[in-house]
Tab-separated table of C-alpha atoms and ligand atoms in Angstrom:
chain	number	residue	atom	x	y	z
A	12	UNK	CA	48.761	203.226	113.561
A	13	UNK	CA	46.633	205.875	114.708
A	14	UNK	CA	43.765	206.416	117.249
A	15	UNK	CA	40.695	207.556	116.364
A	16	UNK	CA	38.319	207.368	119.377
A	17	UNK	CA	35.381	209.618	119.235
A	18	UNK	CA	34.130	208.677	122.719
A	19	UNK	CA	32.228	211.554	124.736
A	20	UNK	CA	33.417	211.370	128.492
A	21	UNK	CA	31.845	212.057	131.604
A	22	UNK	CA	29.003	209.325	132.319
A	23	UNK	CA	29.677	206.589	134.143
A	24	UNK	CA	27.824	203.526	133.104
A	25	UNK	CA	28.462	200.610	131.350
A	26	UNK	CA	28.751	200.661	127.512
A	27	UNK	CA	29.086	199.057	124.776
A	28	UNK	CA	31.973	199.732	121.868
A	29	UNK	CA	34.176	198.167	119.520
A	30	UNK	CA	37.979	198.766	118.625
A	31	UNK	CA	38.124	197.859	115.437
A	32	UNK	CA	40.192	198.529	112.084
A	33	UNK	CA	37.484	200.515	109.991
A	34	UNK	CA	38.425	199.213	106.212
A	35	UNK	CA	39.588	201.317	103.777
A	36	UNK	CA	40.290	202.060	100.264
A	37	UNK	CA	39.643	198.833	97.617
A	38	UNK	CA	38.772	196.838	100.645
A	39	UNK	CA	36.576	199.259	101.924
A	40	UNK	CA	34.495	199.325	98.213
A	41	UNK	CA	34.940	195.634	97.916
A	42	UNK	CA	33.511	195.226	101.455
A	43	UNK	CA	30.670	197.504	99.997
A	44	UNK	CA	30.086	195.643	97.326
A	45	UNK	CA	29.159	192.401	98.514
A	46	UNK	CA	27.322	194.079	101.224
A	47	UNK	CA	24.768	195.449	98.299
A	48	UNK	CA	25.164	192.149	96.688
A	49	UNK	CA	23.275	190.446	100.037
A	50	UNK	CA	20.655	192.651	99.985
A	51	UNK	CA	18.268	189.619	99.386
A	52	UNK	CA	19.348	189.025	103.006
A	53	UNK	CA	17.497	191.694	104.892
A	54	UNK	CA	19.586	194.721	104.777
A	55	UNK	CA	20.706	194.184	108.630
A	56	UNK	CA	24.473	194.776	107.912
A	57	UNK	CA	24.289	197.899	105.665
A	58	UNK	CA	27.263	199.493	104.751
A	59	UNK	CA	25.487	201.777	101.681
A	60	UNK	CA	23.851	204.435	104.742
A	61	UNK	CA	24.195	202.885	108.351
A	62	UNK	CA	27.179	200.655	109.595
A	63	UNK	CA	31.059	200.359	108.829
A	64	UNK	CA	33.100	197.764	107.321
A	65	UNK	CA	35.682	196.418	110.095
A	66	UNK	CA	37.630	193.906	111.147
A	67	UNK	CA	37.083	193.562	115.173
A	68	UNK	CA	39.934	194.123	117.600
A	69	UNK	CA	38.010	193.815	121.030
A	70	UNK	CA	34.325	194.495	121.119
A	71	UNK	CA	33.233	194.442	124.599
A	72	UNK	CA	30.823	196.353	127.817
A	73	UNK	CA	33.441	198.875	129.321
A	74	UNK	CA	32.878	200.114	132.561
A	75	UNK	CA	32.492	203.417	132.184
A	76	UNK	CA	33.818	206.138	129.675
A	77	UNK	CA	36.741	207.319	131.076
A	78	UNK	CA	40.170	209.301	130.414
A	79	UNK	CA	41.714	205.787	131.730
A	80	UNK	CA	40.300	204.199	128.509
A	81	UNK	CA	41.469	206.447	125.945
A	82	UNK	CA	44.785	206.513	127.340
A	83	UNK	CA	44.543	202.675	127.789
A	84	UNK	CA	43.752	202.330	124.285
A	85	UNK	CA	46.362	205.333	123.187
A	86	UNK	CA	49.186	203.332	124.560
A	87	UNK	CA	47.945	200.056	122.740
A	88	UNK	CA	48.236	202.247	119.399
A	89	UNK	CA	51.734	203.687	120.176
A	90	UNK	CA	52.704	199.931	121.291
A	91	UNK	CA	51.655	199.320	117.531
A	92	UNK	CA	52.997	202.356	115.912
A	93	UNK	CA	55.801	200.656	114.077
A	94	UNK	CA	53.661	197.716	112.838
A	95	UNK	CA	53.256	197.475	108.942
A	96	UNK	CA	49.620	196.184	108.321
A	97	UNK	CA	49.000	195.259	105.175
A	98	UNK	CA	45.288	193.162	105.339
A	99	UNK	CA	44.203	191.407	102.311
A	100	UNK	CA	40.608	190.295	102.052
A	101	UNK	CA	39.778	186.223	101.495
A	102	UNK	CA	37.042	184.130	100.684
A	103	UNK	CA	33.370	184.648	101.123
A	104	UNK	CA	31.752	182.272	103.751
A	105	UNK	CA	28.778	181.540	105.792
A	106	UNK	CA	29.074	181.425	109.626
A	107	UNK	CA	25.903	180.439	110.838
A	108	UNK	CA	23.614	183.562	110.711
A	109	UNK	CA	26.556	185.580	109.522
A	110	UNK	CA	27.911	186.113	106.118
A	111	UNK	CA	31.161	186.911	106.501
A	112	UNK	CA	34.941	187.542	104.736
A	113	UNK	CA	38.013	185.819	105.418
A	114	UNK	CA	40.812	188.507	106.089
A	115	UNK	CA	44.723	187.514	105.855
A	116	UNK	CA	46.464	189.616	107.985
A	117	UNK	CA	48.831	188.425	110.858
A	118	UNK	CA	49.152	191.988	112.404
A	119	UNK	CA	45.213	191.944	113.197
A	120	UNK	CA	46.056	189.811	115.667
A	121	UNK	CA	48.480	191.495	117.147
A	122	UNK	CA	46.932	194.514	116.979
A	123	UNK	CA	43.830	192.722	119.023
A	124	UNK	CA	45.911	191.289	121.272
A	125	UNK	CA	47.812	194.199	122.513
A	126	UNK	CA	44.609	196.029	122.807
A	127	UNK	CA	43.366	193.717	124.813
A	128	UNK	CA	46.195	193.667	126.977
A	129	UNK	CA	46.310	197.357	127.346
A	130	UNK	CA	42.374	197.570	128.597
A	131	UNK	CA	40.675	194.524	129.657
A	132	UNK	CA	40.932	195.559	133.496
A	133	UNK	CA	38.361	198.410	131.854
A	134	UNK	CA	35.909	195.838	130.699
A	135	UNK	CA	32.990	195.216	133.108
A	136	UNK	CA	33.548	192.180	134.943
A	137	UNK	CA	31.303	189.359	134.993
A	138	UNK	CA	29.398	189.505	131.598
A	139	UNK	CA	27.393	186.869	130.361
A	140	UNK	CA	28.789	184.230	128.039
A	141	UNK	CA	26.270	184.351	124.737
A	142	UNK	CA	24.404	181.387	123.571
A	143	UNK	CA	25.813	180.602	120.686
A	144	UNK	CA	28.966	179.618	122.671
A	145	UNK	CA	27.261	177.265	124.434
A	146	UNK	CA	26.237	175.430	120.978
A	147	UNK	CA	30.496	174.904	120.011
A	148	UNK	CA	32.153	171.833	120.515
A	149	UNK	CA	34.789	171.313	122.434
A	150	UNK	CA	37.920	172.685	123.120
A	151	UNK	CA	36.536	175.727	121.485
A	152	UNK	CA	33.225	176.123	123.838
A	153	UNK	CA	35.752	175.927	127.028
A	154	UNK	CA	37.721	178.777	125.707
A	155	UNK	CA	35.727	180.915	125.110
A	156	UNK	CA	33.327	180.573	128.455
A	157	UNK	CA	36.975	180.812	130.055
A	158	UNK	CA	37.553	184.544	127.812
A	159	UNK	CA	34.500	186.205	128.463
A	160	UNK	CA	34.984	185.080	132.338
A	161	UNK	CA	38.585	186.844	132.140
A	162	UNK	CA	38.170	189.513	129.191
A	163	UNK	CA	34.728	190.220	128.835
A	164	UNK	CA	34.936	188.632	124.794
A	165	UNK	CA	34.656	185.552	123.654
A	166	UNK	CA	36.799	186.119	120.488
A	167	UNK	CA	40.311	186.719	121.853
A	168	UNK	CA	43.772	185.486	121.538
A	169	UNK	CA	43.624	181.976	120.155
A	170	UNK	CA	39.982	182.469	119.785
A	171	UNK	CA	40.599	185.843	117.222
A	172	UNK	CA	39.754	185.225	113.537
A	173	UNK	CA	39.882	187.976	111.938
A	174	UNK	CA	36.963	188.324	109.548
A	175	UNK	CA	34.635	191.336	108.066
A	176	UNK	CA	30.626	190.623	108.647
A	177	UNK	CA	29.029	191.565	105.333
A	178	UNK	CA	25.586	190.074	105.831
A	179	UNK	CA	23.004	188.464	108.547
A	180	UNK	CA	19.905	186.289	108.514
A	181	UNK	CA	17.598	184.994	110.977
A	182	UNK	CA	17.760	182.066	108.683
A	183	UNK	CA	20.746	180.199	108.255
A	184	UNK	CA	20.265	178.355	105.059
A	185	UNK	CA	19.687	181.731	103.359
A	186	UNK	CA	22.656	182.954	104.380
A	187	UNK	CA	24.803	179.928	103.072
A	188	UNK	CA	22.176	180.181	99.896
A	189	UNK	CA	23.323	183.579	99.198
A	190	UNK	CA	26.921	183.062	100.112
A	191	UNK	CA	26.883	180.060	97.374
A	192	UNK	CA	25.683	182.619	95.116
A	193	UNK	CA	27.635	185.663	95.808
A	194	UNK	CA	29.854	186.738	92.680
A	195	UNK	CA	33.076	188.104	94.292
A	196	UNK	CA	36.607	188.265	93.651
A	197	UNK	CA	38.836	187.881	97.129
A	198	UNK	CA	42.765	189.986	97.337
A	199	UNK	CA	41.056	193.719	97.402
A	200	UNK	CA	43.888	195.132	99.893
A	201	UNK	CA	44.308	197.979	102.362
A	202	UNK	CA	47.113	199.363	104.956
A	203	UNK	CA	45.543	199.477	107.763
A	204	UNK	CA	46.927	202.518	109.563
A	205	UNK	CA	43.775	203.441	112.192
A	206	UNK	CA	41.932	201.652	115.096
A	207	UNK	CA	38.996	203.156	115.904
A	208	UNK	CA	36.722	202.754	118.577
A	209	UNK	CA	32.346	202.949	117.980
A	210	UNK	CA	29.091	202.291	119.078
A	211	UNK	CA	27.705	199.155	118.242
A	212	UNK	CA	24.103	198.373	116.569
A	213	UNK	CA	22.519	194.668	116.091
A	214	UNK	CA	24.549	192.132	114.661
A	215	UNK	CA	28.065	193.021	115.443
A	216	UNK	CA	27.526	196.032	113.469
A	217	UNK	CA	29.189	199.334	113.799
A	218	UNK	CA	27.489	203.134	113.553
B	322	LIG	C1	40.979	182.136	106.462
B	322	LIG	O1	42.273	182.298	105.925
B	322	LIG	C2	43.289	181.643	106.689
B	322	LIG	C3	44.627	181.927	106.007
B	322	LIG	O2	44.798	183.285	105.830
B	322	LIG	C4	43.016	180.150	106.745
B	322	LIG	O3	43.960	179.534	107.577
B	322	LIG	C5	41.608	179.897	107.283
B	322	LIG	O4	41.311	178.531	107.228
B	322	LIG	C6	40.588	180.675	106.476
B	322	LIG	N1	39.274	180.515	107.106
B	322	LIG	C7	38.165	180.350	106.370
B	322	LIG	C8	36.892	180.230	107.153
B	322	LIG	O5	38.169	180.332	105.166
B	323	LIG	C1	49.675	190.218	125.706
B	323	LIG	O1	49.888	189.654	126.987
B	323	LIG	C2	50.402	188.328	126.959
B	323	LIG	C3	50.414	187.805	128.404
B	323	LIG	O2	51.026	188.714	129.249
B	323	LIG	C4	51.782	188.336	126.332
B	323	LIG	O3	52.297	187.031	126.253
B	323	LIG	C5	51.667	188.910	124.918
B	323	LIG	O4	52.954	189.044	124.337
B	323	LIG	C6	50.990	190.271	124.922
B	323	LIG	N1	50.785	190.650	123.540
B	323	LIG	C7	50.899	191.910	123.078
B	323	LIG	C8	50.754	192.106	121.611
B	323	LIG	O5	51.088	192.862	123.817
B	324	LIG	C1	27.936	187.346	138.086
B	324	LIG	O1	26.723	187.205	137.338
B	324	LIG	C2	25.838	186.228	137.854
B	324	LIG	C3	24.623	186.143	136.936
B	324	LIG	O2	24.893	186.611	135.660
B	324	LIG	C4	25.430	186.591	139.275
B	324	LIG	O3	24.612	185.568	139.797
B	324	LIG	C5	26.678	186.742	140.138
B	324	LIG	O4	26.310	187.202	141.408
B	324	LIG	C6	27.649	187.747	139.504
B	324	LIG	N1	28.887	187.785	140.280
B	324	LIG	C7	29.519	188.934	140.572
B	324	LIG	C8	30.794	188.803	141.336
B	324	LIG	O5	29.084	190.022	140.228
């Protein structure tokens, strides 16, 4: 894999970003496709002009961007550079607000978890566990108050699932509505051969 990390340096402040692998190829126009097809959503997640299909590594408040960081997440690439990741997209389903696709790929979460590894200590300590976590039942709640305590991300190590975001509602029975609804084939493939690291917009989304 490769590092693509477009991340201007100098300010230190706290941030914002996501390592992620950006889809590509027939995943990346399958991805798009449903994404137009849950337009009846409200357009929130749009891949057509705005936002980039992705499967999330490690999306969490950094300290600061520093030289430390990039070479933190260099080394996590080169740690991966002889990993073959081959991701094959699943089934369509509706997480709560979030429309969202399976993905099969066991090297996602090794790819996450070495990045994590390699840059936590970067992460700004002490964030705030979101509410939703609050609203899981147990042992999953526990977990993941216990991650974003240690790693600044509720959604690491046994807590990964790798998944793509293709739509978001406010209302939740519109997004299992539309999910029900959604025409679309699962098994569009793509090697993934980049993590990337980007700004973040509502929803999980990336510019
Ligand atoms: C996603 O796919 C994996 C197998 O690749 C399966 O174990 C898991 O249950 C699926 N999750 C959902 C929400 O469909
Ligand atoms: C991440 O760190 C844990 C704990 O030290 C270790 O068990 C695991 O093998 C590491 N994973 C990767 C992919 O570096
Ligand atoms: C952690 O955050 C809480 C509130 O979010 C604050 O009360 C506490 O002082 C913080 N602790 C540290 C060590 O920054």
């Amino acid at each position: 894999m490769a590092l693509l990390a477009a991340l201007s340096l100098g300010l230190c402040a706290p941030f914002t970003a996501d390592v992620h692998l950006p889809l590509l190829g027939a995943a990346k126009a399958a991805a798009l496709a449903v994404n137009q097809k849950l337009r009846l959503l409200n357009n929130e997640i749009d891949f057509g002009t705005k936002h980039t299909p992705h499967i999330t590594l490690y999306l969490t408040e950094w300290q600061c961007r520093s030289d430390a960081l990039v070479s933190a997440l260099r080394s996590a690439v080169v740690q991966l550079a002889t990993q073959r990741c081959r991701v094959t997209l699943g089934r369509a389903y509706a997480a709560g607000k979030f429309a969202m696709l399976n993905v099969s790929a066991p090297c996602a979460r090794v790819a996450s978890d070495a990045v994590v590894n390699a840059t936590h200590r970067l992460a700004a300590p002490n964030q705030s566990v979101p509410e939703w976590v609050y609203a899981l039942p147990e042992p999953a709640r526990s977990e993941k108050i216990a991650d974003v305590r240690r790693f600044g991300s509720p959604n690491v190590f046994d807590q990964f699932r790798a998944h793509v975001s293709v739509g978001w509602a406010s209302d939740e029975s519109s997004v299992a509505s539309a999910v029900a609804q959604l025409a679309y084939e699962p098994g569009a493939t793509f090697r993934a051969d980049v993590v990337a690291v980007g700004s973040t917009g509502a929803h999980g989304t990336v510019l």
